[in-house]
Amino acid sequence: MTTLPKTYDFKNTEERIYKMWEEGGYFKPLNDPNEPEHDPTKKPYVLTIPPPNVTGKLHLGHAMFVSMEDLMIRYHRMLGIPTLWVPGSDHAGIATQLQVENALREEGTSREEIGREKFLERTWAWKEEYGSHITNQIRRLGASCDWSRERFTLDDDLQQAVREAFVRLYEEGLIYRGPRLINWSPGLKTAVSDLEVEYAEEQGKLYHFKYMIALDQTPEVSDAYIPVATTRPETILGDTAVAVHPDDERYNKYIGMKAIVPILDRQIPVVADDYVDLEFGTGALKITPGHDPNDYEIGQRHNLEIISVLDKHAKVNQHGGPYHGQDRFEARDNLWADMKAAGLVIKEEEYIHQVPRTQRGGEIVEPMVSTQWFVDIKPLAEKALQAVRNGRIKVVPERFKKIYYNWLENIRDWCISRQLWWGHRIPVWYCDDCDEQTVAREDPTECTHCGSKNIQQDPDVLDTWFSSGLWPFSTLGWPKDTPDLQYFYPTTMMETGYDILFFWVARMIMMSLEFTDDIPFSEVYLHGLIRDEHGRKMSKSYGNVIDPLEVMDELGTDALRFTLLVGSTPGNDMNLSLKKVEANRNFANKIWNATRFILGNLEGITAPKQDNPGWTLADSWIWARQRSLKTTVKRLFENYQYGEAGRQIYDFFWNEFADWYLEIAKLQLAEGGDRAFYTAQALVPLLDTCLRLLHPFTPFVTEELWQHLKEATLKSPLSSIAENWPEVLMVAPWPEPVDTEGWEDQAIADFTLVQNVVRAIRNLRAEKNVKPGTRLPATFAAGAATPIIESQAETIAALGKLDASRLSIQESLAAKPEDHIALVVGPVEVYLPLAGLVDVAKERARLKKDLAKAQSQIERLEKLLASPFTEKAPEHVVQAERDKLASFKETATKLEEQIANLS
RNA sequence: GGGCGCGUAGCUCAGCUGGUUAGAGCGCGUGGAUCACAACCACGAGGCCAGGGGUUCGAGUCCCUUCGCGCCCACCA
């Protein structure tokens, strides 16, 4: 009697198993460099987790990378390689700060009100309270990270790493500070990098108006003007030129003259610049160097004045004349109305254009001139390009290399300062007395230039991605030369979503090459994004968000993991539906029940009388199939085709092992004696291998079952099989492919014939509505297959519900039995006495249909074999086709006989 | 404006280096409480692999092209 419940109860399993693993120390790497017996020549497999936001909540993106990385780690661990997966979390500057600010707002206060120091205290408290949520949720997914090495981007060590990185770049002249046009987020009141700005097509307006030429310069025409169009009229307030194309005959007569800014009446030059597109819009351009990146560049070329007209709230400042104090959109309307009144408006038209919004806050980004810190990134980018170009870093799927190259080749300096409070404070101190900067690894007490104590640290913090860029080596101890860094660095694999290729992957490569003079990892695997079942983005407003925690609660972690792993192909998005997870929950249950069956049968097994297994055809077949599976899975794993590998194992387990072999094993076990023993002797390693192969995909159910299997095996006469098994499945050796021994193909071919005979019988029974309980006698004319059919008679009888005591098996029959329905399966004819059910007309039709199928195949194959195919294709391919032809011919002949016999 | 991906059964998707009669899950139809599993079993229906052209003995797979959908990058007022 088995003690296992009828269905897999993941709720009662997952936590217990995870605890067992963690307490057993199995998440820690073998060959730890901090231990005395460490062998530095053993190459480890190392993966660093993409750190989730410390106060974030688990979403499917996390579930995806945890599943995938855990698969990679568990696989390599089972290969016996020292394996390290470094976990941790990111302080996530803006995201976390916003959460705390929201909390403060609910309390009726704000960060400005409580001040920087109090605010940081609050945020740390928030981090302490919620920071463990995300890591606990990652544990629930089964992540086998080494939690003893967990890191947080604001840990002291990592702060030190950030300092070191900043100071080094500064010393090398690769960090500079200065006024530049940057993307300003008026809501967050901080600068953001180019990457943090998202463009979306939106309906807007294109405003056409007149740029009047100053009267004294065109005395002959009193109303000379250049027509100009803009989508942002409020920027008119900051215009410092009007640009026309030098070859534009309409306007080039005005070049060098002055135009008058509407309402403000400032005079600005008309300049010539071939950036202006003659064909587009009015063919003339207003130039606002203070609020537009293109205009900024044109401004540089023509030495134009830069006027900022907006403050940090995006309200019009003192340069905006009558609009001072108005919000940018309010000013837009008011200015336009005033211009209309002044007769300067030509028209406004509906216009769809790209609107920049911040990734976080969502409001429209304002290009503004602001003094910020920048990284001179080109020198770093050059090395990062090299590392991928020369193959030191491998990218999977390869097509992302092109995207990576394109981005790095056109990269622009990286604005790294943020006007936030939560993050790594910029390690620069300004001297009130001599105005010099002190940049230091340790907090200075005085100015290094004049010794003054009147120094103030820069109030800004660094872009979150600055510290994330150091992650693979900062987590291992850099800048200290720790044993971990020496042994585990460079890491092996970086697995993440393709959406952060630029944000993160490229920056890690750049910073690693710069600071460690080495690559951060040798492989990059990019997975796709997860969408809903119809391919739509998951979003709260659609209401189509799937919460992985709920899925795990309802269907189990293994089901979710298997779905994510098997449903995706590298780099491609996947559509997730709960139906799929349900199907995989069923699969977990299938594994459960198959094991349950085997365990139940181990109990009655007794030691064999004879030392000779005498393997059955089914035994040989399933062995051969599993050997082939191991080879296939290995190949697929080596090619990063994890999903396909999972599908192969699934198919083998369900369709071959459970549906066919276990059904036959029942018969063999029922025979008792040695047959039962040897069947069990096959079942245990077969199941063991399946559980091992499945373990990286579905760790919980496989570990749980394997523990039971191990226990039951050790208690049985088969204990020697399990003698050397380790304590837990997660460190059990991976089933490596073995060389074929020559017998496999024949076993597979023979068993396939048995399957086809059984299927044909079942099919006919179903078609003729034979009652499920009815045991039919049968006559076989098996030709060359007679030995197989004879030896497999009992199996065929059991699976096809034939009466085993009334079977007649012969090579050929002198006369066809009457009132029988005949089935033709390759060389085998099966006669079933369905006298009452024989409808001659229907029978003829059925046989003719089969014959037609066979004949069309014969025709196809004869044509094929008469073509150059025979000479050009490899011999085994040709032979396979010849064999097929022979088999179809045999079938056709038999079918013809049957048809003739009917009448 | 550049670049990339996708288009295979009613739905969601596999199909790796080109080599049987193209697969799975769900859905659909028929039958089934058989002692692992009804979260199951057996049987079945359902596909000019988006269209066209090419390379090849052989193309869902490689190349070109058209159409449709999606995404990324880019400074067009």
XYZ file of C-alpha atoms in Angstrom, chain A residues 195-470:
276
model
C 16.778 55.609 -22.234
C 14.260 56.537 -19.595
C 12.246 58.536 -22.099
C 9.615 56.722 -24.087
C 8.101 58.069 -27.262
C 4.544 57.363 -28.284
C 2.443 58.618 -31.138
C -0.160 61.004 -29.887
C -2.696 63.328 -31.374
C -1.521 66.905 -31.109
C -1.596 70.109 -33.103
C 0.778 71.745 -35.492
C 0.608 75.490 -34.999
C 1.493 77.655 -38.025
C 2.340 81.308 -37.427
C 4.196 84.288 -38.802
C 7.686 85.261 -37.810
C 7.600 88.943 -38.738
C 10.736 90.459 -40.155
C 11.817 93.634 -38.341
C 10.305 96.549 -40.208
C 13.355 98.742 -40.640
C 15.043 96.012 -42.649
C 12.367 95.579 -45.252
C 11.091 99.059 -45.785
C 9.653 98.099 -49.154
C 7.288 95.482 -47.651
C 5.701 96.308 -44.370
C 4.386 92.821 -43.621
C 7.278 90.544 -44.576
C 7.319 87.350 -42.541
C 8.583 83.816 -42.502
C 5.907 81.197 -41.821
C 6.924 78.742 -39.130
C 5.241 75.748 -37.542
C 5.619 74.238 -34.095
C 3.951 71.650 -31.915
C 4.931 73.517 -28.762
C 4.058 77.227 -29.084
C 5.189 78.002 -25.520
C 8.768 77.436 -26.660
C 8.422 80.513 -28.839
C 9.235 82.417 -25.683
C 12.706 80.933 -25.799
C 13.368 81.302 -29.514
C 16.722 82.795 -30.357
C 16.697 82.426 -34.136
C 14.703 81.496 -37.172
C 16.460 79.095 -39.499
C 15.932 78.644 -43.211
C 17.690 76.554 -45.771
C 20.459 78.519 -47.552
C 19.109 77.466 -50.950
C 15.504 78.292 -50.184
C 14.534 80.999 -52.663
C 11.443 81.878 -50.686
C 13.279 82.887 -47.565
C 17.009 83.236 -48.191
C 16.614 86.903 -48.837
C 15.921 87.270 -45.110
C 19.128 85.567 -43.983
C 21.051 87.916 -41.749
C 17.996 90.010 -41.012
C 16.178 90.125 -37.683
C 12.849 88.538 -36.906
C 10.596 89.539 -34.052
C 9.555 87.080 -31.356
C 5.779 87.294 -31.037
C 4.410 89.139 -28.012
C 7.866 89.470 -26.424
C 9.097 91.632 -29.307
C 12.685 90.407 -28.922
C 14.706 90.608 -32.105
C 16.417 87.398 -33.194
C 18.538 86.590 -36.255
C 17.438 84.679 -39.319
C 20.144 82.102 -39.912
C 20.908 79.663 -42.709
C 21.305 76.002 -41.866
C 20.980 73.067 -44.185
C 19.487 70.973 -41.418
C 16.231 72.645 -42.407
C 14.137 70.481 -44.690
C 12.800 72.504 -47.612
C 9.966 70.133 -48.177
C 8.739 69.727 -44.653
C 6.182 71.974 -42.987
C 6.656 75.571 -43.922
C 10.285 75.006 -44.837
C 11.442 77.285 -42.046
C 12.281 76.543 -38.478
C 12.061 78.375 -35.196
C 15.115 77.726 -33.059
C 14.812 77.180 -29.308
C 18.220 75.952 -28.123
C 17.016 75.886 -24.547
C 14.193 73.421 -25.130
C 14.866 71.268 -28.133
C 17.752 68.921 -28.844
C 18.008 69.754 -32.547
C 17.729 73.432 -31.929
C 20.386 73.070 -29.290
C 22.795 71.726 -31.883
C 21.872 74.355 -34.429
C 22.362 76.899 -31.684
C 25.867 75.598 -31.084
C 26.679 75.956 -34.766
C 25.484 79.521 -34.941
C 26.567 80.614 -31.496
C 23.038 81.395 -30.516
C 21.973 82.501 -27.107
C 20.281 79.841 -24.990
C 17.213 80.976 -23.128
C 15.502 78.696 -20.661
C 11.919 79.755 -20.239
C 10.742 77.014 -17.896
C 11.594 76.290 -14.293
C 11.897 72.872 -12.691
C 8.131 72.585 -12.350
C 7.818 73.323 -16.063
C 6.260 76.671 -15.333
C 7.220 79.713 -17.323
C 9.985 81.681 -15.636
C 10.948 85.347 -15.700
C 12.043 85.099 -19.344
C 8.485 84.486 -20.374
C 7.252 88.024 -19.986
C 3.507 88.157 -19.386
C 3.308 84.377 -19.028
C 5.651 84.193 -16.078
C 4.308 81.749 -13.514
C 1.987 79.926 -15.864
C 2.179 76.185 -16.425
C 3.692 75.229 -19.801
C 0.355 74.128 -21.269
C -1.514 77.065 -19.854
C 1.102 79.367 -21.359
C 0.757 77.554 -24.676
C -2.959 78.378 -24.888
C -2.608 81.924 -23.650
C 0.293 82.787 -25.900
C -1.490 81.336 -28.901
C -4.639 83.317 -28.121
C -2.608 86.491 -27.829
C -0.837 85.777 -31.097
C -4.153 85.203 -32.742
C -5.332 88.575 -31.501
C -2.131 90.103 -32.851
C -2.804 88.630 -36.284
C 0.260 86.407 -36.248
C -1.572 83.093 -36.517
C -1.769 81.358 -39.877
C -3.537 78.143 -38.923
C -3.528 75.178 -36.610
C -3.943 71.634 -37.826
C -4.426 68.237 -36.254
C -1.130 66.456 -36.097
C 0.042 63.050 -34.925
C 3.528 63.136 -33.533
C 5.897 61.358 -31.164
C 5.491 62.629 -27.636
C 8.237 61.938 -25.082
C 7.107 60.779 -21.692
C 9.040 59.559 -18.690
C 9.174 55.865 -18.142
C 8.275 56.269 -14.483
C 6.079 59.270 -13.948
C 4.384 59.248 -17.330
C 4.293 62.983 -17.804
C 5.695 64.753 -20.819
C 9.432 65.188 -20.669
C 10.757 68.690 -21.152
C 14.117 69.123 -22.824
C 15.956 71.647 -20.655
C 19.414 72.981 -20.163
C 20.686 71.905 -16.814
C 23.984 71.325 -15.074
C 24.420 67.600 -14.630
C 27.070 64.916 -14.392
C 27.840 62.908 -17.498
C 29.919 59.909 -18.448
C 31.951 60.311 -21.586
C 30.786 56.964 -22.822
C 32.346 56.519 -26.260
C 35.673 55.122 -25.008
C 33.809 52.572 -22.906
C 31.429 51.718 -25.716
C 34.293 50.990 -28.068
C 35.659 48.257 -25.824
C 32.184 46.862 -25.231
C 31.640 46.572 -28.959
C 34.915 44.739 -29.336
C 34.105 42.183 -26.666
C 30.999 41.041 -28.516
C 32.426 41.430 -32.000
C 35.387 39.212 -31.262
C 33.200 36.598 -29.604
C 34.484 36.917 -26.057
C 30.871 37.468 -25.113
C 28.334 35.245 -26.772
C 24.802 36.510 -27.285
C 21.776 34.216 -27.543
C 19.804 34.679 -29.730
C 22.437 36.092 -31.996
C 20.215 38.642 -33.673
C 20.438 40.846 -30.601
C 24.080 41.471 -31.388
C 23.033 43.726 -34.214
C 20.797 45.735 -31.940
C 23.593 45.960 -29.405
C 26.084 47.168 -32.015
C 23.691 49.725 -33.355
C 23.059 51.207 -29.963
C 26.696 51.357 -28.905
C 27.843 52.775 -32.213
C 25.453 55.679 -31.835
C 25.640 56.090 -28.100
C 25.576 59.515 -26.521
C 26.969 60.659 -23.228
C 25.152 59.280 -20.259
C 23.560 61.695 -17.824
C 24.150 60.001 -14.474
C 23.010 62.581 -11.930
C 19.486 62.479 -10.555
C 17.798 65.054 -8.400
C 16.608 62.409 -6.001
C 17.424 61.544 -2.439
C 17.308 57.761 -2.497
C 20.467 56.381 -4.031
C 24.225 56.638 -4.178
C 25.146 60.207 -3.372
C 27.550 61.714 -5.843
C 30.984 61.715 -4.163
C 31.847 65.283 -5.048
C 32.253 68.163 -2.626
C 32.197 71.806 -3.669
C 34.294 74.326 -1.824
C 32.546 77.515 -0.808
C 35.844 79.312 -0.646
C 37.813 78.329 -3.729
C 34.979 76.878 -5.844
C 37.004 73.758 -6.604
C 35.657 70.218 -6.508
C 36.897 67.486 -4.225
C 36.206 63.998 -5.497
C 37.045 61.298 -3.005
C 36.675 57.639 -2.115
C 36.284 58.541 1.570
C 34.167 61.458 2.760
C 36.562 64.412 2.976
C 36.548 66.926 5.811
C 38.228 69.649 3.864
C 38.770 70.911 0.362
C 41.747 69.194 -1.208
C 42.582 72.373 -3.081
C 42.534 75.099 -0.405
C 42.012 73.159 2.796
C 38.807 74.982 3.573
C 36.309 73.226 5.809
C 33.477 74.937 3.982
C 32.665 72.129 1.622
C 29.273 70.852 0.554
C 28.563 67.486 -0.989
C 26.712 67.463 -4.288
C 23.055 66.937 -3.341
C 22.311 64.617 -6.239
C 22.422 60.842 -6.455
C 23.492 58.566 -9.273
C 21.277 56.899 -11.829
C 20.249 53.501 -10.483
C 21.776 51.855 -13.514
C 25.180 53.196 -12.565
C 25.349 50.824 -9.616
C 23.555 48.042 -11.499
C 26.280 48.278 -14.095
C 28.792 47.136 -11.502
